[in-house]
Amino acid sequence: MLFSSLLLSAVAGAQVAYGKFSIDSNNTFTANQSTGISCTDDPIVIQSSGDASALGGCQTISSLRIDKSASGDLSISGPRQIKGDFNADGADNVTSITMNDLQSIGGIWKLNGLTRLNALTFPRLGSVDTIDWAALPVLQSLSFSTGITMATNVVIQNTQLNSLDGINLKSVTGFRVLNNPYLTSISVQLTEIKGALDISANGRNLSASFPNLETAFNMTFRNASGVSVPSLATVNQTMGFFGDLFADFSAPNLTETGRDLVFVGCPELTSINLPKLTKIGGGYQIANNSKLGSIDGFKNLQTVGGAIDFSGSFTNVSLPSLKDVRGGFNLQTRADYSGCSGFQSLSGPNNVIKGTFTCKGNEKNPGGATGTSTGTNAKKTGAASHIQVSAAGMVGVAAGMVGLLL
């Protein structure tokens, strides 16, 4: 009996050290020689369900790769930690991946081109360095019971996910969710985003909620039906909204943006309310929002580091605290507008608006200041200049602008 116990202990030790053996509850052990997989392989390559079941004694592994030849349901028990990457690229016959014991991935978790993958079950996973998922066209939901609370970067694109339940981060460097046509809800408890936040081209009824977000670096929203950022105080670079479908936008605690603030082509937008905003470090653009009749939610805005460029069908523009616009001023509206003289009185090299000045009411084709006036009440001084939206959706200021841009 003593010899038997020692032998079983030795086998169990060998299993942990080398992953060559498995042992069941009856102390029966078998050699996994058919798989040729060892816990020390880097990476460990999974080609079959047999390979997946050979990792029972491996608590920590260096990296894991699911081979393109793998298929069906893969259940990988044993590993609690992957120090490096977890890569499944092009394994288009894999239908599900389950890792009941895994708690952390130290590198990139890449899932790409798994066209039959319909289930991800990771009940204990809480930490991933980078999530990089693309082309998962039948993946609809996530089974992450504990929930991922720590990650550096997240990119999720071209999936069939309808929510991101199970991904609940507090801080992240980059968070990009793109081209997920069935995604209708994003709610993340982030307090800080150190890099790019990009929520673009997802489900038409997508609602994005970041209730605890206080500081962001660069924010882009496209085609969203709702955006909620009640705690947001500072955006270090640009905050832009392009083609979004919400009627109202409010950021009650936002005080400044380091660069541009942009609302372009949002057809349902009727109200923008940023009551504490005092400074826009770059350009300030509101354009082609057909239902926006009044621009009056910026009562404390004092400083614009670039140009102001407003075009649309609004009848009222109110910026009562404006003290310093270092670029130009372009206001063009289809409506009858009588406020040009008030802004013109602020224009001049040593005045509030230091760059070019253009103001037009009853404008048939309102747009940038380089356009030809077809309206009345037109007032224009200086050379033409306007903010332009690039193909990448970022905002710059045209080369003709006078004054400090950023």
Coordinates of C-alpha atoms in Angstrom, one line a residue:
M1 CA 0.0 0.0 0.0
L2 CA 2.8 2.4 0.9
F3 CA 4.5 1.7 -2.5
S4 CA 1.2 2.2 -4.3
S5 CA 0.6 5.6 -2.5
L6 CA 4.1 6.7 -3.4
L7 CA 3.6 5.7 -7.0
L8 CA 0.4 7.5 -7.2
S9 CA 1.9 10.6 -5.7
A10 CA 4.8 10.4 -8.1
V11 CA 2.4 10.1 -11.0
A12 CA 0.4 13.0 -9.9
G13 CA 3.6 15.1 -9.6
A14 CA 4.6 14.0 -13.1
Q15 CA 1.1 15.0 -14.3
V16 CA 1.5 18.5 -13.0
A17 CA 5.0 18.9 -14.1
Y18 CA 4.7 17.4 -17.6
G19 CA 1.0 16.9 -18.4
K20 CA 1.7 13.4 -19.7
F21 CA -0.7 11.6 -17.3
S22 CA -4.3 11.9 -16.1
I23 CA -5.8 10.5 -12.9
D24 CA -9.4 9.9 -12.0
S25 CA -11.3 9.8 -8.7
N26 CA -10.5 6.1 -8.3
N27 CA -6.7 6.8 -8.4
T28 CA -6.6 5.2 -11.8
F29 CA -4.0 6.9 -14.1
T30 CA -3.4 6.7 -17.8
A31 CA -0.7 8.1 -20.0
N32 CA -1.8 10.7 -22.6
Q33 CA 0.9 9.7 -25.1
S34 CA -1.5 9.9 -28.0
T35 CA -1.7 13.6 -27.8
G36 CA 2.0 14.4 -27.2
I37 CA 1.0 17.5 -25.2
S38 CA 3.0 18.7 -22.3
C39 CA 2.2 21.5 -19.8
T40 CA 5.5 23.1 -20.8
D41 CA 4.8 23.4 -24.5
D42 CA 4.8 26.9 -25.7
P43 CA 2.4 27.2 -27.2
I44 CA 0.2 24.3 -26.4
V45 CA -1.6 23.4 -29.6
I46 CA -5.1 22.0 -29.5
Q47 CA -6.1 20.0 -32.6
S48 CA -8.9 17.9 -31.2
S49 CA -11.1 17.3 -28.2
G50 CA -8.6 14.7 -27.1
D51 CA -5.9 17.4 -27.0
A52 CA -8.3 19.6 -25.0
S53 CA -8.9 16.9 -22.3
A54 CA -5.1 16.3 -21.9
L55 CA -4.5 19.5 -19.9
G56 CA -6.2 18.4 -16.7
G57 CA -3.0 18.6 -14.7
C58 CA -1.8 21.9 -16.1
Q59 CA -2.7 24.8 -13.8
T60 CA -0.4 27.3 -15.4
I61 CA 0.6 27.3 -19.1
S62 CA 2.6 29.7 -21.2
S63 CA 0.3 30.1 -24.2
L64 CA -2.5 28.3 -26.0
R65 CA -3.4 28.0 -29.6
I66 CA -6.4 26.3 -31.1
D67 CA -5.4 24.9 -34.5
K68 CA -7.3 25.5 -37.7
S69 CA -7.9 21.7 -37.9
A70 CA -9.8 21.6 -34.6
S71 CA -13.6 21.1 -34.7
G72 CA -16.7 20.7 -32.6
D73 CA -17.1 21.5 -28.9
L74 CA -13.8 22.0 -27.1
S75 CA -13.8 21.6 -23.3
I76 CA -10.4 22.5 -21.7
S77 CA -10.2 21.8 -18.0
G78 CA -7.2 22.3 -15.8
P79 CA -5.4 25.6 -16.7
R80 CA -6.1 28.5 -14.3
Q81 CA -3.7 30.8 -15.9
I82 CA -2.4 31.5 -19.4
K83 CA 0.7 33.6 -19.0
G84 CA 0.8 34.7 -22.6
D85 CA -1.6 34.6 -25.6
F86 CA -4.7 32.5 -26.3
N87 CA -5.0 32.3 -30.0
A88 CA -7.8 30.8 -32.1
D89 CA -7.4 32.1 -35.6
G90 CA -9.3 30.5 -38.5
A91 CA -10.6 27.5 -36.6
D92 CA -13.9 27.8 -38.5
N93 CA -15.2 24.3 -37.5
V94 CA -15.1 24.9 -33.7
T95 CA -18.6 25.4 -32.3
S96 CA -17.9 26.1 -28.7
I97 CA -15.0 26.7 -26.3
T98 CA -15.3 26.0 -22.5
M99 CA -12.6 26.6 -19.9
N100 CA -14.2 26.1 -16.5
D101 CA -11.0 26.7 -14.5
L102 CA -9.4 29.6 -16.3
Q103 CA -9.0 32.8 -14.3
S104 CA -6.6 35.0 -16.2
I105 CA -5.0 35.5 -19.7
G106 CA -1.8 37.5 -19.5
G107 CA -1.5 38.3 -23.2
I108 CA -3.8 38.6 -26.2
W109 CA -7.0 36.6 -26.4
K110 CA -7.5 36.5 -30.2
L111 CA -10.6 34.9 -31.7
N112 CA -10.8 35.5 -35.4
G113 CA -12.7 33.8 -38.2
L114 CA -14.5 31.2 -36.0
T115 CA -17.5 31.2 -38.2
R116 CA -19.4 28.4 -36.4
L117 CA -18.5 29.4 -32.8
N118 CA -21.8 29.8 -30.9
A119 CA -20.7 29.6 -27.3
L120 CA -18.0 30.9 -25.0
T121 CA -18.1 29.5 -21.5
F122 CA -15.5 30.9 -19.1
P123 CA -17.2 31.0 -15.6
R124 CA -14.1 32.0 -13.6
L125 CA -12.3 34.3 -16.0
G126 CA -11.7 37.7 -14.5
S127 CA -8.6 39.2 -16.1
V128 CA -7.4 39.5 -19.7
D129 CA -4.7 41.8 -21.0
T130 CA -6.2 42.2 -24.5
I131 CA -9.5 41.0 -26.0
D132 CA -9.2 40.9 -29.8
W133 CA -12.3 39.3 -31.4
A134 CA -13.3 39.5 -35.0
A135 CA -15.5 37.7 -37.5
L136 CA -17.6 35.6 -35.1
P137 CA -20.8 35.7 -37.0
V138 CA -22.9 33.3 -35.0
L139 CA -21.7 34.2 -31.5
Q140 CA -24.8 35.7 -29.7
S141 CA -23.9 35.8 -26.0
L142 CA -21.2 35.2 -23.4
S143 CA -21.2 32.9 -20.4
F144 CA -18.8 34.7 -18.1
S145 CA -20.3 34.1 -14.6
T146 CA -17.5 35.9 -12.7
G147 CA -17.2 38.6 -15.3
I148 CA -14.0 40.1 -16.8
T149 CA -13.2 43.2 -14.7
M150 CA -9.6 43.8 -15.8
A151 CA -8.3 44.4 -19.3
T152 CA -5.9 46.7 -21.0
N153 CA -7.5 46.8 -24.5
V154 CA -10.8 45.5 -25.9
V155 CA -11.7 45.2 -29.6
I156 CA -14.9 43.4 -30.5
Q157 CA -16.0 43.5 -34.2
N158 CA -18.2 41.6 -36.6
T159 CA -20.0 39.4 -34.2
Q160 CA -23.7 38.6 -33.5
L161 CA -23.5 39.5 -29.9
N162 CA -26.6 41.2 -28.5
S163 CA -24.9 42.4 -25.3
L164 CA -21.6 42.5 -23.6
D165 CA -22.8 41.1 -20.4
G166 CA -19.8 39.5 -18.6
I167 CA -17.4 42.2 -19.6
N168 CA -17.5 44.8 -16.8
L169 CA -14.3 46.7 -16.7
K170 CA -13.3 49.6 -14.3
S171 CA -10.4 50.9 -16.3
V172 CA -9.1 50.3 -19.8
T173 CA -6.7 51.8 -22.3
G174 CA -8.7 51.2 -25.5
F175 CA -12.3 50.1 -25.9
R176 CA -13.6 49.6 -29.5
V177 CA -16.8 47.9 -30.4
L178 CA -17.5 47.9 -34.1
N179 CA -19.9 46.5 -36.7
N180 CA -21.9 44.2 -34.4
P181 CA -25.3 44.5 -36.1
Y182 CA -27.3 42.7 -33.3
L183 CA -25.7 44.5 -30.4
T184 CA -28.4 46.6 -28.6
S185 CA -26.8 47.2 -25.2
I186 CA -23.5 48.2 -23.8
S187 CA -23.3 49.0 -20.1
V188 CA -19.8 49.1 -18.6
Q189 CA -18.8 50.4 -15.2
L190 CA -15.6 52.0 -16.4
T191 CA -14.3 55.0 -14.5
E192 CA -11.4 55.8 -16.8
I193 CA -10.5 55.2 -20.5
K194 CA -6.9 56.0 -21.2
G195 CA -7.0 55.6 -25.0
A196 CA -9.7 55.4 -27.7
L197 CA -13.3 54.7 -27.0
D198 CA -15.0 53.9 -30.3
I199 CA -18.6 52.6 -30.5
S200 CA -19.5 52.5 -34.2
A201 CA -21.8 50.8 -36.7
N202 CA -23.5 48.4 -34.2
G203 CA -27.2 47.7 -33.9
R204 CA -29.6 50.5 -34.9
N205 CA -31.1 50.5 -31.4
L206 CA -27.9 50.4 -29.5
S207 CA -27.8 52.1 -26.1
A208 CA -24.4 52.8 -24.6
S209 CA -24.2 53.5 -20.9
F210 CA -21.0 54.4 -19.0
P211 CA -22.5 55.5 -15.6
N212 CA -19.3 55.8 -13.7
L213 CA -17.0 57.1 -16.5
E214 CA -15.2 60.3 -15.3
T215 CA -12.2 60.7 -17.6
A216 CA -11.8 59.7 -21.2
F217 CA -9.1 60.3 -23.8
N218 CA -10.8 60.1 -27.2
M219 CA -14.5 59.3 -27.7
T220 CA -16.3 58.4 -31.0
F221 CA -19.9 57.3 -31.3
R222 CA -21.5 56.4 -34.6
N223 CA -25.1 55.2 -35.2
A224 CA -26.0 54.9 -31.5
S225 CA -29.6 55.4 -30.3
G226 CA -28.6 56.4 -26.8
V227 CA -25.4 57.5 -25.1
S228 CA -25.3 58.1 -21.3
V229 CA -22.2 59.6 -19.6
P230 CA -23.6 61.2 -16.5
S231 CA -20.3 61.3 -14.6
L232 CA -18.0 62.3 -17.4
A233 CA -15.9 65.3 -16.4
T234 CA -13.0 65.5 -18.8
V235 CA -12.2 64.3 -22.3
N236 CA -8.5 64.7 -23.0
Q237 CA -8.8 64.8 -26.8
T238 CA -11.8 64.7 -29.1
M239 CA -15.4 63.8 -28.4
G240 CA -17.4 63.1 -31.6
F241 CA -20.9 62.0 -32.5
F242 CA -21.5 61.0 -36.2
G243 CA -24.9 59.8 -37.5
D244 CA -26.2 58.9 -34.1
L245 CA -29.9 58.4 -33.6
F246 CA -30.7 59.8 -30.2
A247 CA -32.9 62.9 -29.7
D248 CA -31.1 64.3 -26.6
F249 CA -27.6 64.4 -25.4
S250 CA -26.5 65.5 -22.0
A251 CA -23.2 65.4 -20.1
P252 CA -24.1 67.3 -17.0
N253 CA -20.6 67.2 -15.4
L254 CA -18.4 67.6 -18.5
T255 CA -16.1 70.7 -17.9
E256 CA -13.6 70.5 -20.8
T257 CA -12.4 68.7 -23.9
G258 CA -8.7 68.8 -24.8
R259 CA -9.4 69.0 -28.5
D260 CA -12.6 68.9 -30.7
L261 CA -16.2 68.6 -29.9
V262 CA -18.4 67.4 -32.8
F263 CA -22.0 66.6 -33.6
V264 CA -22.4 65.8 -37.3
G265 CA -25.3 64.2 -39.2
C266 CA -27.5 63.2 -36.2
P267 CA -31.0 63.3 -37.8
E268 CA -33.0 63.0 -34.6
L269 CA -31.0 65.3 -32.4
T270 CA -33.1 68.1 -30.9
S271 CA -31.2 69.0 -27.7
I272 CA -27.6 69.2 -26.5
N273 CA -27.0 70.1 -22.9
L274 CA -23.5 70.6 -21.5
P275 CA -24.1 73.0 -18.7
K276 CA -20.7 72.9 -17.0
L277 CA -18.6 72.9 -20.2
T278 CA -16.1 75.8 -20.0
K279 CA -13.4 74.9 -22.5
I280 CA -13.1 73.2 -25.9
G281 CA -9.4 72.8 -26.7
G282 CA -9.9 72.5 -30.4
G283 CA -12.7 72.9 -32.9
Y284 CA -16.4 73.1 -32.1
Q285 CA -18.6 71.7 -34.8
I286 CA -22.4 71.2 -35.0
A287 CA -23.4 70.4 -38.6
N288 CA -26.3 68.7 -40.5
N289 CA -28.5 67.8 -37.6
S290 CA -31.8 68.5 -39.3
K291 CA -34.0 68.6 -36.2
L292 CA -31.8 70.7 -34.0
G293 CA -33.6 74.1 -33.8
S294 CA -31.6 75.7 -31.0
I295 CA -28.0 75.6 -29.8
D296 CA -28.3 76.9 -26.3
G297 CA -27.0 74.2 -23.9
F298 CA -23.6 75.7 -23.5
K299 CA -24.2 78.5 -21.0
N300 CA -20.8 78.4 -19.3
L301 CA -18.6 77.9 -22.4
Q302 CA -15.8 80.4 -22.3
T303 CA -12.9 79.2 -24.5
V304 CA -12.7 77.5 -27.9
G305 CA -9.1 76.8 -29.0
G306 CA -9.9 76.3 -32.6
A307 CA -12.9 77.3 -34.8
I308 CA -16.6 77.4 -34.2
D309 CA -18.5 75.9 -37.2
F310 CA -22.3 75.7 -37.0
S311 CA -24.5 74.8 -39.9
G312 CA -28.0 73.4 -40.1
S313 CA -31.6 74.7 -39.7
F314 CA -31.5 76.3 -36.2
T315 CA -33.1 79.6 -35.3
N316 CA -31.3 80.3 -32.1
V317 CA -27.6 80.2 -31.0
S318 CA -26.7 81.3 -27.5
L319 CA -23.1 81.3 -26.1
P320 CA -23.5 83.9 -23.3
S321 CA -20.2 83.3 -21.5
L322 CA -17.9 83.2 -24.6
K323 CA -14.6 85.0 -24.0
D324 CA -12.0 83.5 -26.3
V325 CA -12.3 81.9 -29.8
R326 CA -8.8 81.5 -31.2
G327 CA -9.9 80.3 -34.6
G328 CA -12.7 81.4 -36.9
F329 CA -16.4 81.6 -36.6
N330 CA -18.8 80.1 -39.2
L331 CA -22.5 80.1 -38.7
Q332 CA -24.9 79.2 -41.5
T333 CA -28.6 78.2 -41.2
R334 CA -31.5 77.6 -43.5
A335 CA -33.8 79.4 -41.0
D336 CA -34.4 83.1 -40.7
Y337 CA -31.7 84.1 -38.2
S338 CA -31.2 87.6 -36.7
G339 CA -28.3 87.0 -34.3
C340 CA -25.4 87.7 -36.6
S341 CA -24.8 91.2 -35.4
G342 CA -24.3 90.0 -31.8
F343 CA -21.6 87.6 -32.8
Q344 CA -20.0 90.1 -35.2
S345 CA -19.5 92.5 -32.4
L346 CA -17.2 89.9 -30.8
S347 CA -15.1 89.6 -33.9
G348 CA -11.7 91.0 -34.6
P349 CA -8.0 90.4 -34.1
N350 CA -8.0 91.6 -30.5
N351 CA -11.5 90.7 -29.7
V352 CA -13.2 87.4 -28.6
I353 CA -13.4 85.8 -32.1
K354 CA -9.9 86.2 -33.4
G355 CA -10.2 84.4 -36.7
T356 CA -12.4 84.7 -39.7
F357 CA -16.1 85.6 -39.3
T358 CA -19.0 84.3 -41.4
C359 CA -22.7 84.4 -40.4
K360 CA -25.6 83.7 -42.7
G361 CA -29.3 83.2 -42.2
N362 CA -31.8 82.0 -44.9
E363 CA -28.9 80.0 -46.4
K364 CA -30.1 77.5 -49.0
N365 CA -27.2 75.2 -48.6
P366 CA -25.6 75.8 -45.3
G367 CA -22.1 74.5 -44.8
G368 CA -18.5 75.5 -44.5
A369 CA -17.4 79.1 -44.8
T370 CA -15.9 78.4 -48.3
G371 CA -19.4 77.9 -49.7
T372 CA -21.1 80.6 -51.8
S373 CA -23.8 82.6 -49.9
T374 CA -27.3 82.3 -51.2
G375 CA -29.0 83.7 -48.2
T376 CA -29.8 87.0 -46.5
N377 CA -28.4 88.6 -43.4
A378 CA -25.0 87.4 -44.5
K379 CA -22.0 88.9 -42.8
K380 CA -18.4 87.9 -43.5
T381 CA -15.0 89.2 -42.7
G382 CA -11.6 87.9 -43.3
A383 CA -10.5 84.8 -45.3
A384 CA -12.6 81.7 -45.5
S385 CA -12.0 78.8 -43.0
H386 CA -13.9 75.9 -41.6
I387 CA -13.7 72.7 -39.7
Q388 CA -13.5 69.5 -41.9
V389 CA -14.4 66.0 -40.9
S390 CA -11.8 63.5 -42.3
A391 CA -12.5 60.0 -43.6
A392 CA -11.4 58.7 -40.2
G393 CA -14.0 60.8 -38.5
M394 CA -11.5 63.0 -36.7
V395 CA -11.8 66.7 -36.8
G396 CA -9.2 69.1 -37.9
V397 CA -9.2 72.8 -38.9
A398 CA -8.7 73.9 -42.5
A399 CA -5.3 75.3 -43.4
G400 CA -6.8 78.8 -44.0
M401 CA -7.8 79.2 -40.3
V402 CA -6.3 82.1 -38.4
G403 CA -5.0 81.6 -34.9
L404 CA -4.1 78.8 -32.6
L405 CA -5.9 75.6 -33.4
L406 CA -5.1 73.2 -30.7

